[in-house]
Coordinates of C-alpha atoms in Angstrom, one line a residue:
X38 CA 109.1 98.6 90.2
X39 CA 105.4 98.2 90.7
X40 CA 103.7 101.7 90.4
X41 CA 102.3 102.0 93.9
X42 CA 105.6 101.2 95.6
X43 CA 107.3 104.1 93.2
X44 CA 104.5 106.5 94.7
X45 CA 105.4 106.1 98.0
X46 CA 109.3 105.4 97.4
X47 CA 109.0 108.9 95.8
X48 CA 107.5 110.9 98.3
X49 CA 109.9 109.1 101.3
X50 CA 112.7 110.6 98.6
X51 CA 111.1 114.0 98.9
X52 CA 110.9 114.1 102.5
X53 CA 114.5 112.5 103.4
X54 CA 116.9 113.5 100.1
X55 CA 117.6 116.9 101.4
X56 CA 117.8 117.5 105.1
X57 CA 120.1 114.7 105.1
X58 CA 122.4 115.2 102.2
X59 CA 125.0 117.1 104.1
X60 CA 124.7 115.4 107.5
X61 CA 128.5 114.7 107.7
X62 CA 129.3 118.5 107.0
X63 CA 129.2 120.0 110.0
X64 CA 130.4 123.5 111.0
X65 CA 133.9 123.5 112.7
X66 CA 132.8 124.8 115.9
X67 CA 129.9 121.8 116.3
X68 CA 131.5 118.7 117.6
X69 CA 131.0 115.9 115.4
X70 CA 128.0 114.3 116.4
X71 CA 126.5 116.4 118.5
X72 CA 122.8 116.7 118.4
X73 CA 122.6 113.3 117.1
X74 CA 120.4 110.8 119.3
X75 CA 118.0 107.4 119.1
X76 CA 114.7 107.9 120.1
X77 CA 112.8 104.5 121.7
X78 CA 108.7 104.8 122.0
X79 CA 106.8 102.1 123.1
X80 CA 102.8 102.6 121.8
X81 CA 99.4 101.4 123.2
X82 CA 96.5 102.1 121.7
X83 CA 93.3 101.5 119.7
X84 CA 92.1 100.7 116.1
X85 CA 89.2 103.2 115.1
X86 CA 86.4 101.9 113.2
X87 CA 86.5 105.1 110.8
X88 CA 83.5 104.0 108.4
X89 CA 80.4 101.9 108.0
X90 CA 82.4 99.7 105.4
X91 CA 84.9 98.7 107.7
X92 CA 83.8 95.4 109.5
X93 CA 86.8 93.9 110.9
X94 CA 86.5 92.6 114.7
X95 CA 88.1 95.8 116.7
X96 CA 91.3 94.3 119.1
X97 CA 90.6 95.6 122.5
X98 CA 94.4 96.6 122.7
X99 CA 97.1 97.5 119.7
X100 CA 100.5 97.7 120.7
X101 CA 103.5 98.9 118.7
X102 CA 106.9 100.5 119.1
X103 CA 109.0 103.3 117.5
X104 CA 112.9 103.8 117.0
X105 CA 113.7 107.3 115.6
X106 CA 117.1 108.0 114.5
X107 CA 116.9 111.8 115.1
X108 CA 119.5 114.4 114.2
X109 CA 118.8 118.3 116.2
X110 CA 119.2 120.8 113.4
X111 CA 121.4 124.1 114.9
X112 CA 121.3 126.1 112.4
X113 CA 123.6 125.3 109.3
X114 CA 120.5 125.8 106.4
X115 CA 119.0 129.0 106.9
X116 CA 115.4 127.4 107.1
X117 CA 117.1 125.5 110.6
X118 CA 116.7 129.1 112.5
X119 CA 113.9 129.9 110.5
X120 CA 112.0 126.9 111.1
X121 CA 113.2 127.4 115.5
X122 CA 116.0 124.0 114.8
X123 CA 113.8 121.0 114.4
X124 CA 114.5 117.5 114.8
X125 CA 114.6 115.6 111.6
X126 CA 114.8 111.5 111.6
X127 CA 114.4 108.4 110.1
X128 CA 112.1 105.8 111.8
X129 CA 111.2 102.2 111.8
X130 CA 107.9 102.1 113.2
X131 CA 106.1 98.3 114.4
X132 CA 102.1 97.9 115.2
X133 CA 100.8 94.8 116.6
X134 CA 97.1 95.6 116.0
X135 CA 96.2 92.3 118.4
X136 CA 94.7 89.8 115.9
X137 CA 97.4 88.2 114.4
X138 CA 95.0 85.7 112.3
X139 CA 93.0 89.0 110.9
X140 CA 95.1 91.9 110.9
X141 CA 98.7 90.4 111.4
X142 CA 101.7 92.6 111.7
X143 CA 103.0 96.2 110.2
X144 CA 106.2 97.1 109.7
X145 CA 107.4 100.2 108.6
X146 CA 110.2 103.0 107.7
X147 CA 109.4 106.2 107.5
X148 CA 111.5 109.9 107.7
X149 CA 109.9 112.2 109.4
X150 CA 110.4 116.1 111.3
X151 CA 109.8 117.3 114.8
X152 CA 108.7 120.9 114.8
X153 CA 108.7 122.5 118.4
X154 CA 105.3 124.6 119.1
X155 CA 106.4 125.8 122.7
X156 CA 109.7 125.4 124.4
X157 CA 110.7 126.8 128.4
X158 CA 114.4 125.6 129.6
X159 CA 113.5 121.5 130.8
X160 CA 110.1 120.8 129.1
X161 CA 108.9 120.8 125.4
X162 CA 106.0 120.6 123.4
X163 CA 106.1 119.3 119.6
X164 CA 104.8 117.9 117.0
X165 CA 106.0 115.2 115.0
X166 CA 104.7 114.4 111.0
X167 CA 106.6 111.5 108.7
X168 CA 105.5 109.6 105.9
X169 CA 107.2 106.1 104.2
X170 CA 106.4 102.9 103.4
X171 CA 105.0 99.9 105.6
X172 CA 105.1 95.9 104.9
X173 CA 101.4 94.3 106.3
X174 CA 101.7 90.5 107.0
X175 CA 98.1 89.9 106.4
X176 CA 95.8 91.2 103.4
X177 CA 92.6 90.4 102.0
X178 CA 92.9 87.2 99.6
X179 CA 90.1 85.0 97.7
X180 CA 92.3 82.5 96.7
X181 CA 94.3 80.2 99.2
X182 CA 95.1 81.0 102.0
X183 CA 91.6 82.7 101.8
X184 CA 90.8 85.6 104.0
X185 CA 87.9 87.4 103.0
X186 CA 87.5 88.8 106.7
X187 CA 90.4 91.8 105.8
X188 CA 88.5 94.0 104.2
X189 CA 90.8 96.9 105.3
X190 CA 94.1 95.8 103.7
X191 CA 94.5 94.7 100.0
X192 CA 98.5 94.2 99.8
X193 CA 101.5 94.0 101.4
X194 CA 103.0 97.1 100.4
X195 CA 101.3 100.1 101.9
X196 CA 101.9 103.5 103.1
X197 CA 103.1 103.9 106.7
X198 CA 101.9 107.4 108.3
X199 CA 102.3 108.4 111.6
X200 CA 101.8 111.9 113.3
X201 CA 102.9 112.3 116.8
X202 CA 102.2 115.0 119.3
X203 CA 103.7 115.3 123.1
X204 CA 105.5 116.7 125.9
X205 CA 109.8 116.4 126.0
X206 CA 111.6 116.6 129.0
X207 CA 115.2 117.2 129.1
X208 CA 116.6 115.6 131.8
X209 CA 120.5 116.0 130.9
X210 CA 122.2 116.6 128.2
X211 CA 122.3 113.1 127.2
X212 CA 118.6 112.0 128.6
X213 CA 115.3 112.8 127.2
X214 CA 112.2 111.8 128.4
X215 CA 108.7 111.5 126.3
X216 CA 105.1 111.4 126.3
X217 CA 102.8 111.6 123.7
X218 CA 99.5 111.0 121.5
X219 CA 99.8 109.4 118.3
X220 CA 97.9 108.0 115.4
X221 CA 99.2 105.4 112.5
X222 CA 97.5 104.7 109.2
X223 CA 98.4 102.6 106.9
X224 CA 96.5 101.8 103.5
X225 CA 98.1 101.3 99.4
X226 CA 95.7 104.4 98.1
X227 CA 93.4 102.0 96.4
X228 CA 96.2 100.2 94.4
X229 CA 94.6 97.2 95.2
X230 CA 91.1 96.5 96.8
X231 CA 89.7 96.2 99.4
X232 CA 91.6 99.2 100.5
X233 CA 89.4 100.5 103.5
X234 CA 92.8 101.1 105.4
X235 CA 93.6 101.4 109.5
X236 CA 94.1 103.6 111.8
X237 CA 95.1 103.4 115.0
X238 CA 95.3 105.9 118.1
X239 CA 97.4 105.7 121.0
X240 CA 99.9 106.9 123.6
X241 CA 103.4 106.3 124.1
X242 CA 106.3 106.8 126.4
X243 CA 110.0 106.5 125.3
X244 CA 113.5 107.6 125.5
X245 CA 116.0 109.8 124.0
X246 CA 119.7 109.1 124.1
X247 CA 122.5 111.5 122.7
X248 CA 125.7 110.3 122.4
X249 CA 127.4 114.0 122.4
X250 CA 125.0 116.2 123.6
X251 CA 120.7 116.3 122.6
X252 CA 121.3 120.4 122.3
X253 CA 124.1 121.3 120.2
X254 CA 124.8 125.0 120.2
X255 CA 123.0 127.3 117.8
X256 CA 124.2 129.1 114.8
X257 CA 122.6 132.6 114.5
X258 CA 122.4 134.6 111.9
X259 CA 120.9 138.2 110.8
X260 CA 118.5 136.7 108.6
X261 CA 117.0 139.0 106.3
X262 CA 113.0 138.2 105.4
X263 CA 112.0 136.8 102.0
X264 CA 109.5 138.9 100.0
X265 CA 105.8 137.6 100.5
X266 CA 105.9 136.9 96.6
X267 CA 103.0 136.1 94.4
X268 CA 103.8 132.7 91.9
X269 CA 101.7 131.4 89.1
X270 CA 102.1 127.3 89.5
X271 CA 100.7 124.1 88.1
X272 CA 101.3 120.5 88.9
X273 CA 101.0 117.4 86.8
X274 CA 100.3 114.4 88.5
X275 CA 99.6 110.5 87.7
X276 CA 98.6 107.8 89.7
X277 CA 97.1 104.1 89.2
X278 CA 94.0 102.4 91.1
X279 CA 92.6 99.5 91.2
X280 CA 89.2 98.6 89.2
X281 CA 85.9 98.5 91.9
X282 CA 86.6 94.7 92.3
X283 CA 89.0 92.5 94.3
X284 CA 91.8 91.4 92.0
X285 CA 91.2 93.4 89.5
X286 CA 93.1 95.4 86.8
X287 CA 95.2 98.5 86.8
X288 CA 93.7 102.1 85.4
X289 CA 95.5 105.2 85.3
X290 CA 94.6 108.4 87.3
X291 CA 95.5 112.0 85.5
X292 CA 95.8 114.9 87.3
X293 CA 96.2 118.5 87.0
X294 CA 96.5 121.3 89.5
X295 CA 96.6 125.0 88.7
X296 CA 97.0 127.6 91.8
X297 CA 99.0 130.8 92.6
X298 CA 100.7 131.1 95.9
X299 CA 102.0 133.4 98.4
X300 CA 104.7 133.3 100.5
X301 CA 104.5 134.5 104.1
X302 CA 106.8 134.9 107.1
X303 CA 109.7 133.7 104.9
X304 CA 108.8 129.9 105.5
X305 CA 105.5 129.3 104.4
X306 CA 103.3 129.3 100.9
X307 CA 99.7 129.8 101.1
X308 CA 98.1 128.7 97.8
X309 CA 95.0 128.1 96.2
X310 CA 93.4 126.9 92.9
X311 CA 91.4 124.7 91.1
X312 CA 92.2 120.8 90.8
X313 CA 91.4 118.2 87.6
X314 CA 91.4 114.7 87.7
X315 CA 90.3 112.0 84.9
X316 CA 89.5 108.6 86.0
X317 CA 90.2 106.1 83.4
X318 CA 88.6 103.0 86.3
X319 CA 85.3 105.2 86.3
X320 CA 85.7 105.1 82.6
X321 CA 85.8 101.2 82.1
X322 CA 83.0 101.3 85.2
X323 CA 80.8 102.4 83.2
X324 CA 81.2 100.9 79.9
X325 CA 81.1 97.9 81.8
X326 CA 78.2 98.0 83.3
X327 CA 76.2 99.6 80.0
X328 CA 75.8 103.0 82.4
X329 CA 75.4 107.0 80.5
X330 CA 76.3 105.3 77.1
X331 CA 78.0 108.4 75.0
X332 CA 78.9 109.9 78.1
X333 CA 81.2 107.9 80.2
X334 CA 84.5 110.5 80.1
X335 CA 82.4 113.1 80.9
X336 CA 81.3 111.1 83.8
X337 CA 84.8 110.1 84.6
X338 CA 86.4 113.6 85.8
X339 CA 86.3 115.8 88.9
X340 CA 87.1 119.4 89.4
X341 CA 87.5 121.2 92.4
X342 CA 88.6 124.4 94.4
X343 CA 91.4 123.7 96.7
X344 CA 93.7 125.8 99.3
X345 CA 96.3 124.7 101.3
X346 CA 99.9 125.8 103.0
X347 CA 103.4 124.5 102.1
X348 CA 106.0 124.3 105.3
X349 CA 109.1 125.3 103.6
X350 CA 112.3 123.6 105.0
X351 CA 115.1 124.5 102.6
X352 CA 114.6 122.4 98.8
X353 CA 111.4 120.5 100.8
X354 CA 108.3 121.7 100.8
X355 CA 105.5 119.7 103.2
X356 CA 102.1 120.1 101.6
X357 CA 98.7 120.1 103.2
X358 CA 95.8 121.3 100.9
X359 CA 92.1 120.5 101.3
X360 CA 89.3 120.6 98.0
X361 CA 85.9 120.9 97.7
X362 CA 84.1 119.4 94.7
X363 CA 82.9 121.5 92.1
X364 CA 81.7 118.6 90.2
X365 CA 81.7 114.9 91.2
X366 CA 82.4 111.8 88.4
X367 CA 79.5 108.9 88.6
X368 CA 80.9 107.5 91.6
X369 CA 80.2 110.1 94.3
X370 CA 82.6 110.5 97.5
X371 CA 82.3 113.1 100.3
X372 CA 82.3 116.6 99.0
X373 CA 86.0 117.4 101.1
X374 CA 89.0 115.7 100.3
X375 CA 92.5 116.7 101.6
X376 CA 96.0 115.9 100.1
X377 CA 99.1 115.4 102.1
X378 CA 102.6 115.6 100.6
X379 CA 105.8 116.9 99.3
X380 CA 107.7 118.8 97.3
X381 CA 111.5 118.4 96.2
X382 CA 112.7 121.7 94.4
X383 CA 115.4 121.1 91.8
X384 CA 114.8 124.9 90.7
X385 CA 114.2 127.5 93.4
X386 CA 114.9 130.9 92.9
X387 CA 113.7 134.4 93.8
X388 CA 114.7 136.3 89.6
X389 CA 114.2 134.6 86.3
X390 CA 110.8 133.7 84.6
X391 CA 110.7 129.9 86.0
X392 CA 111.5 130.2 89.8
X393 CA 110.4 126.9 90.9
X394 CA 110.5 123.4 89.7
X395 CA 109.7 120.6 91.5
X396 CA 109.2 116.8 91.8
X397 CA 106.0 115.8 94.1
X398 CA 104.1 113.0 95.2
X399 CA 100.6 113.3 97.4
X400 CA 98.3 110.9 98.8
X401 CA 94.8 112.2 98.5
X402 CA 92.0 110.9 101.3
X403 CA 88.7 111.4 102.2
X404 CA 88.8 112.0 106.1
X405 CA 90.6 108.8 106.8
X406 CA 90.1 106.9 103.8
X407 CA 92.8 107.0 101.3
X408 CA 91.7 107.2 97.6
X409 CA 94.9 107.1 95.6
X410 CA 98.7 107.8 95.9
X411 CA 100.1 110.3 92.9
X412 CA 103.5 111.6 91.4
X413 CA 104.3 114.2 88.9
X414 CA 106.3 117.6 88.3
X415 CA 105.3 121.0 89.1
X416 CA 106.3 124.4 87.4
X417 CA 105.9 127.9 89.2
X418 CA 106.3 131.2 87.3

């Protein structure tokens, strides 16, 4: 399996694996079912020209379309109540950016949550975050069929992000109605280049249609609250670029993160740290090119402070964490970066010496350019 596509195949395992496992099990007093629904969004919007580098004619419309199979959480996991029952789904996702010869087609399948923010009896507003993998028809090539014009998008095989916001309107308990704001990115984290990526914003209206019933009824329990523990963690992580040229070779990423976290309000863990990274491409860079000559690796690593929050929902943990460079390798990029991701615990428990230990996978970006996909393990004490 090519290493990019293991990247992103790992992190849509982190995000799906769990919440899903026991969908057949459901309590005897929920009816079978219930709470399932298919959700149908059709999307018009706008590519954004995010950076100077990114010279591709701008479509004056994008259209695309969304199908969620969603599934209401009532309450069988303890982080369900804790968490106020999101939605949780799988989604194919399709974006016609509106120049078939340039940017062509994405397709894409992605899991994804629905966290409510405020909720009254009809009417709903949420948010909704997924991450998976998308299939572009069009990339940049300098061999036939040449098209040197797609600077944005250097393979097929990409990830597929979208992040959706809105208002939900129950209108039965078989109808819902939606409207919403959305933005889609998709880029392969510089596993090959050009890998400027695109990002689209738009609006949508859709559909929701629940077989049984879109609001199941809710399991309550007299849940107790977690101690705001203190943890000692660290995270190994690899990844693989491309070299600063189209079409060419492979060079490992290696990175290390070590933080200490707190948990708060039982479903959250605020953390921060300092994060390493050696980069074997800025390496061959600049023994290439004759540059610092006896001091290439110690041009070729970055260290930084970072602090983020993980979103605890059971064994999954979403990620958001943002660094600021401490010091830069030879190849400067903007002093903030932020990583998205996820965790899947296989160890997680509140006595013992190890308490957690996890698989992970991030994609790291500067604003809204993507730098580099990684994987590793992580170990908390």
């Amino acid at each position: 399996m090519r290493p990019n596509l293991l990247k992103y195949f790992l992190l849509t395992i982190i995000l799906w694996i769990s919440p899903f496992r026991d969908w057949g099990l459901f309590a005897q007093e929920i009816q079978p079912w219930s709470g399932f629904g298919i959700e149908t969004t059709a999307i018009a919007g706008k590519v954004i020209k995010h950076e100077a580098k990114f010279t591709l004619p701008i479509p004056t419309l994008s259209t695309g379309l969304d199908i969620n199979l969603m599934l209401q959480t009532y309450g069988k996991k303890d982080w369900e109540q804790r968490r106020h029952y999101p939605l949780i789904g799988l989604a194919l996702g399709y974006v016609n950016y509106g120049i078939d010869s340039i940017y062509g087609h994405c397709f894409g399948m992605y899991p994804n949550i629905t966290i409510p923010v405020l909720r009254s009896k009809n009417l709903t507003w949420d948010i909704r975050i997924g991450d998976g993998i998308g299939y572009v028809t069009k990339t940049y090539h300098r061999t036939a069929p040449v098209d040197t014009i797609n600077v944005a998008i250097g393979s097929h095989i990409n990830d597929f992000a979208r992040i959706m916001t809105g208002l939900r309107y129950h209108i039965n308990n078989h109808w819902d109605a939606l409207f919403d704001a959305n933005i889609t990115h998709i880029s392969d984290g510089s596993f090959h280049k050009p890998n400027l990526g695109i990002n689209m914003i738009g609006a949508g209206i859709g559909l929701r249609y629940s077989p049984i019933t879109s609001r199941p009824a809710h399991i309550l329990r007299d849940l107790k609250p977690l101690k705001n523990r203190w943890l000692i963690e660290f995270r190994g992580t690899f990844a693989y670029v491309s070299s600063y040229t189209s079409g060419g070779p492979l060079y490992p990423v290696y990175l290390a993160t070590g933080y200490v976290s707190k948990r708060w309000l039982s479903k959250n863990k605020f953390f921060g740290g300092i994060d390493y990274s050696y980069n074997e491409n800025i390496y061959a860079y600049l023994r290439n090119n004759g540059l610092e000559p006896g001091h290439e690796a110690q041009y070729s690593y970055k260290s930084a402070i970072i602090a983020g929050n993980e979103f605890l929902l059971g064994r999954i943990g979403i990620v958001l964490q943002v660094g600021a460079y401490l010091k830069q390798a030879y190849i400067k990029m903007d002093p903030i970066y932020e990583k998205i991701g996820g965790n899947y615990y296989f160890v997680k428990k509140e006595h013992g010496t190890i308490k957690e230990f996890f698989l992970c996978a991030f994609v790291k970006t500067d604003l809204l350019d993507a730098e580099l996909g990684e994987a590793g393990f992580g170990i908390g004490f």
